[in-house]
């Protein structure tokens, strides 16, 4: 199947293969296969080659604006969810987030590394009055990190497993007790 859009000067863009939808962690798996349609920008290099950049609108209202290679998000780009359900801005590698900032509708953010669509590596999560700085493993707080309140002296510094405090660490309570 091919998509047809308008080029920068209002002319019909060449037909190209429909790119695969980049993963978006805030969508259920069933919605992840929705097909995009090309909006008013994009570049093609030959009639049978994939787009190398542009803006794509998805049937569910989400958008992606950035680089593409082999039909997948690649390079730098911004992906927004339908009806304001979040936004990821950063680098992509063949359809997966690599390093960037994800912002939830609540205002919570994660800035850091990703692997296979999950937070993985070093990152900083700001959620409500708490900030976590540390390691992530397959989407969970993992190994070592610091969770600190932005409104008091409450803090936990130590090891984590599957997103929970686990093993060695020290905890300081809001009243400065340990």
mmCIF file of C-alpha atoms in Angstrom:
data_model
loop_
_atom_site.group_PDB
_atom_site.id
_atom_site.type_symbol
_atom_site.label_atom_id
_atom_site.label_comp_id
_atom_site.label_asym_id
_atom_site.label_seq_id
_atom_site.Cartn_x
_atom_site.Cartn_y
_atom_site.Cartn_z
ATOM 1 C CA UNK A 1 0.000 0.000 0.000
ATOM 2 C CA UNK A 2 1.285 3.488 -0.724
ATOM 3 C CA UNK A 3 0.551 6.930 0.627
ATOM 4 C CA UNK A 4 0.263 10.119 -1.334
ATOM 5 C CA UNK A 5 0.847 13.564 0.094
ATOM 6 C CA UNK A 6 1.538 17.080 -1.018
ATOM 7 C CA UNK A 7 5.094 18.346 -1.313
ATOM 8 C CA UNK A 8 6.342 21.682 -0.015
ATOM 9 C CA UNK A 9 5.080 23.476 -3.152
ATOM 10 C CA UNK A 10 1.640 21.848 -3.183
ATOM 11 C CA UNK A 11 2.565 19.272 -5.823
ATOM 12 C CA UNK A 12 1.747 15.626 -5.360
ATOM 13 C CA UNK A 13 4.609 13.788 -3.691
ATOM 14 C CA UNK A 14 5.834 10.553 -5.287
ATOM 15 C CA UNK A 15 4.211 7.330 -4.108
ATOM 16 C CA UNK A 16 6.237 5.580 -1.430
ATOM 17 C CA UNK A 17 5.886 2.502 0.761
ATOM 18 C CA UNK A 18 3.848 3.107 3.917
ATOM 19 C CA UNK A 19 6.260 3.401 6.862
ATOM 20 C CA UNK A 20 5.791 1.266 9.961
ATOM 21 C CA UNK A 21 4.371 3.058 12.974
ATOM 22 C CA UNK A 22 6.981 3.888 15.625
ATOM 23 C CA UNK A 23 6.332 2.307 19.024
ATOM 24 C CA UNK A 24 4.539 4.500 21.545
ATOM 25 C CA UNK A 25 4.545 3.155 25.102
ATOM 26 C CA UNK A 26 1.289 4.864 26.084
ATOM 27 C CA UNK A 27 -0.787 2.922 23.521
ATOM 28 C CA UNK A 28 -2.146 -0.613 23.919
ATOM 29 C CA UNK A 29 -0.525 -3.237 21.698
ATOM 30 C CA UNK A 30 -3.675 -3.518 19.557
ATOM 31 C CA UNK A 31 -3.416 0.154 18.590
ATOM 32 C CA UNK A 32 0.293 0.003 17.774
ATOM 33 C CA UNK A 33 -0.329 -1.221 14.231
ATOM 34 C CA UNK A 34 -2.394 1.762 13.059
ATOM 35 C CA UNK A 35 -1.221 3.020 9.694
ATOM 36 C CA UNK A 36 -0.013 6.588 9.145
ATOM 37 C CA UNK A 37 -0.894 8.881 6.288
ATOM 38 C CA UNK A 38 1.637 11.391 5.036
ATOM 39 C CA UNK A 39 0.929 15.017 5.846
ATOM 40 C CA UNK A 40 2.188 18.011 3.899
ATOM 41 C CA UNK A 41 5.912 17.430 4.304
ATOM 42 C CA UNK A 42 8.366 14.680 3.515
ATOM 43 C CA UNK A 43 11.100 13.809 1.088
ATOM 44 C CA UNK A 44 11.407 10.786 -1.123
ATOM 45 C CA UNK A 45 14.392 9.696 -3.145
ATOM 46 C CA UNK A 46 12.985 7.624 -5.983
ATOM 47 C CA UNK A 47 9.572 6.149 -6.592
ATOM 48 C CA UNK A 48 10.112 2.913 -4.645
ATOM 49 C CA UNK A 49 12.208 4.175 -1.740
ATOM 50 C CA UNK A 50 11.018 4.908 1.786
ATOM 51 C CA UNK A 51 10.688 8.436 3.134
ATOM 52 C CA UNK A 52 13.767 9.912 4.798
ATOM 53 C CA UNK A 53 11.886 12.483 6.833
ATOM 54 C CA UNK A 54 8.656 14.335 7.289
ATOM 55 C CA UNK A 55 5.482 14.598 9.321
ATOM 56 C CA UNK A 56 3.140 11.648 9.583
ATOM 57 C CA UNK A 57 -0.377 11.648 11.034
ATOM 58 C CA UNK A 58 -1.847 8.423 12.403
ATOM 59 C CA UNK A 59 -5.498 7.415 12.180
ATOM 60 C CA UNK A 60 -5.831 7.623 15.979
ATOM 61 C CA UNK A 61 -4.770 11.301 16.048
ATOM 62 C CA UNK A 62 -1.118 10.782 16.992
ATOM 63 C CA UNK A 63 1.693 12.346 14.959
ATOM 64 C CA UNK A 64 5.368 11.761 14.233
ATOM 65 C CA UNK A 65 7.680 14.418 12.844
ATOM 66 C CA UNK A 66 11.284 13.522 12.098
ATOM 67 C CA UNK A 67 13.627 11.185 10.287
ATOM 68 C CA UNK A 68 12.690 7.849 8.695
ATOM 69 C CA UNK A 69 14.762 5.018 7.294
ATOM 70 C CA UNK A 70 13.564 1.696 5.907
ATOM 71 C CA UNK A 71 9.991 2.616 6.837
ATOM 72 C CA UNK A 72 10.750 3.276 10.520
ATOM 73 C CA UNK A 73 11.439 6.266 12.754
ATOM 74 C CA UNK A 74 15.207 6.795 12.619
ATOM 75 C CA UNK A 75 17.384 9.739 13.622
ATOM 76 C CA UNK A 76 15.763 12.576 15.572
ATOM 77 C CA UNK A 77 12.024 12.992 15.876
ATOM 78 C CA UNK A 78 9.006 13.879 17.987
ATOM 79 C CA UNK A 79 6.098 11.480 18.458
ATOM 80 C CA UNK A 80 2.872 12.651 20.115
ATOM 81 C CA UNK A 81 0.029 10.455 21.264
ATOM 82 C CA UNK A 82 -3.623 10.850 20.335
ATOM 83 C CA UNK A 83 -5.617 13.413 22.326
ATOM 84 C CA UNK A 84 -2.527 14.654 24.175
ATOM 85 C CA UNK A 85 -1.610 11.264 25.633
ATOM 86 C CA UNK A 86 2.076 12.079 25.920
ATOM 87 C CA UNK A 87 5.068 13.020 23.817
ATOM 88 C CA UNK A 88 8.519 11.566 23.156
ATOM 89 C CA UNK A 89 11.218 13.812 21.740
ATOM 90 C CA UNK A 90 14.656 12.439 20.993
ATOM 91 C CA UNK A 91 16.652 10.009 18.922
ATOM 92 C CA UNK A 92 15.270 6.867 17.295
ATOM 93 C CA UNK A 93 16.918 3.729 15.923
ATOM 94 C CA UNK A 94 14.799 1.865 13.355
ATOM 95 C CA UNK A 95 11.487 2.367 15.174
ATOM 96 C CA UNK A 96 12.688 2.376 18.786
ATOM 97 C CA UNK A 97 13.483 5.208 21.186
ATOM 98 C CA UNK A 98 17.201 5.526 22.037
ATOM 99 C CA UNK A 99 17.753 8.647 24.122
ATOM 100 C CA UNK A 100 15.324 11.455 24.804
ATOM 101 C CA UNK A 101 12.551 12.961 26.903
ATOM 102 C CA UNK A 102 9.096 11.457 27.395
ATOM 103 C CA UNK A 103 6.411 13.704 28.908
ATOM 104 C CA UNK A 104 3.132 12.286 30.261
ATOM 105 C CA UNK A 105 -0.116 14.327 30.231
ATOM 106 C CA UNK A 106 0.208 14.695 34.028
ATOM 107 C CA UNK A 107 3.474 16.613 33.549
ATOM 108 C CA UNK A 108 5.675 13.752 34.771
ATOM 109 C CA UNK A 109 8.823 13.294 32.684
ATOM 110 C CA UNK A 110 11.554 10.766 31.986
ATOM 111 C CA UNK A 111 14.812 11.865 30.416
ATOM 112 C CA UNK A 112 17.331 9.214 29.572
ATOM 113 C CA UNK A 113 18.130 6.053 27.681
ATOM 114 C CA UNK A 114 15.719 3.544 26.127
ATOM 115 C CA UNK A 115 16.009 0.033 24.745
ATOM 116 C CA UNK A 116 13.324 -1.841 22.774
ATOM 117 C CA UNK A 117 10.648 0.702 23.720
ATOM 118 C CA UNK A 118 11.390 0.579 27.476
ATOM 119 C CA UNK A 119 13.385 2.779 29.833
ATOM 120 C CA UNK A 120 16.762 1.084 30.100
ATOM 121 C CA UNK A 121 20.139 2.496 31.152
ATOM 122 C CA UNK A 122 20.623 5.799 32.967
ATOM 123 C CA UNK A 123 17.724 8.187 33.374
ATOM 124 C CA UNK A 124 15.912 10.773 35.474
ATOM 125 C CA UNK A 125 12.198 10.471 36.241
ATOM 126 C CA UNK A 126 10.303 13.429 37.696
ATOM 127 C CA UNK A 127 6.909 12.386 39.021
ATOM 128 C CA UNK A 128 4.858 14.607 41.292
ATOM 129 C CA UNK A 129 7.067 15.696 44.165
ATOM 130 C CA UNK A 130 9.631 12.929 43.605
ATOM 131 C CA UNK A 131 12.730 12.711 41.416
ATOM 132 C CA UNK A 132 14.499 9.411 40.703
ATOM 133 C CA UNK A 133 18.029 9.487 39.280
ATOM 134 C CA UNK A 134 19.660 6.212 38.462
ATOM 135 C CA UNK A 135 19.636 2.996 36.510
ATOM 136 C CA UNK A 136 16.677 1.441 34.708
ATOM 137 C CA UNK A 137 16.282 -2.181 33.609
ATOM 138 C CA UNK A 138 13.637 -3.131 31.024
ATOM 139 C CA UNK A 139 11.251 -0.362 32.115
ATOM 140 C CA UNK A 140 11.797 -0.629 35.893
ATOM 141 C CA UNK A 141 14.003 1.224 38.361
ATOM 142 C CA UNK A 142 16.867 -1.197 38.707
ATOM 143 C CA UNK A 143 20.215 -1.817 40.350
ATOM 144 C CA UNK A 144 21.172 1.552 41.894
ATOM 145 C CA UNK A 145 19.438 4.903 42.178
ATOM 146 C CA UNK A 146 18.398 7.861 44.311
ATOM 147 C CA UNK A 147 14.766 8.830 44.892
ATOM 148 C CA UNK A 148 14.416 12.249 46.494
ATOM 149 C CA UNK A 149 11.521 14.524 47.430
ATOM 150 C CA UNK A 150 11.481 18.001 45.900
ATOM 151 C CA UNK A 151 9.522 19.403 48.866
ATOM 152 C CA UNK A 152 11.297 17.873 51.876
ATOM 153 C CA UNK A 153 14.502 16.112 52.904
ATOM 154 C CA UNK A 154 12.976 12.643 52.312
ATOM 155 C CA UNK A 155 15.345 10.483 50.272
ATOM 156 C CA UNK A 156 16.259 6.863 49.481
ATOM 157 C CA UNK A 157 19.669 6.015 48.070
ATOM 158 C CA UNK A 158 20.477 2.413 47.332
ATOM 159 C CA UNK A 159 19.682 -0.688 45.321
ATOM 160 C CA UNK A 160 16.471 -1.404 43.437
ATOM 161 C CA UNK A 161 14.936 -4.491 41.817
ATOM 162 C CA UNK A 162 11.881 -4.542 39.528
ATOM 163 C CA UNK A 163 11.059 -0.933 40.371
ATOM 164 C CA UNK A 164 11.118 -1.404 44.157
ATOM 165 C CA UNK A 165 13.646 -0.550 46.877
ATOM 166 C CA UNK A 166 15.498 -3.794 47.473
ATOM 167 C CA UNK A 167 18.709 -4.754 49.218
ATOM 168 C CA UNK A 168 21.157 -2.195 50.535
ATOM 169 C CA UNK A 169 20.419 1.480 50.925
ATOM 170 C CA UNK A 170 19.784 4.338 53.284
ATOM 171 C CA UNK A 171 16.520 6.178 53.748
ATOM 172 C CA UNK A 172 16.146 9.667 55.170
ATOM 173 C CA UNK A 173 12.671 10.653 56.311
ATOM 174 C CA UNK A 174 11.103 14.108 56.004
ATOM 175 C CA UNK A 175 11.803 14.753 59.707
ATOM 176 C CA UNK A 176 15.522 14.015 58.994
ATOM 177 C CA UNK A 177 15.397 10.648 60.779
ATOM 178 C CA UNK A 178 17.033 7.596 59.212
#
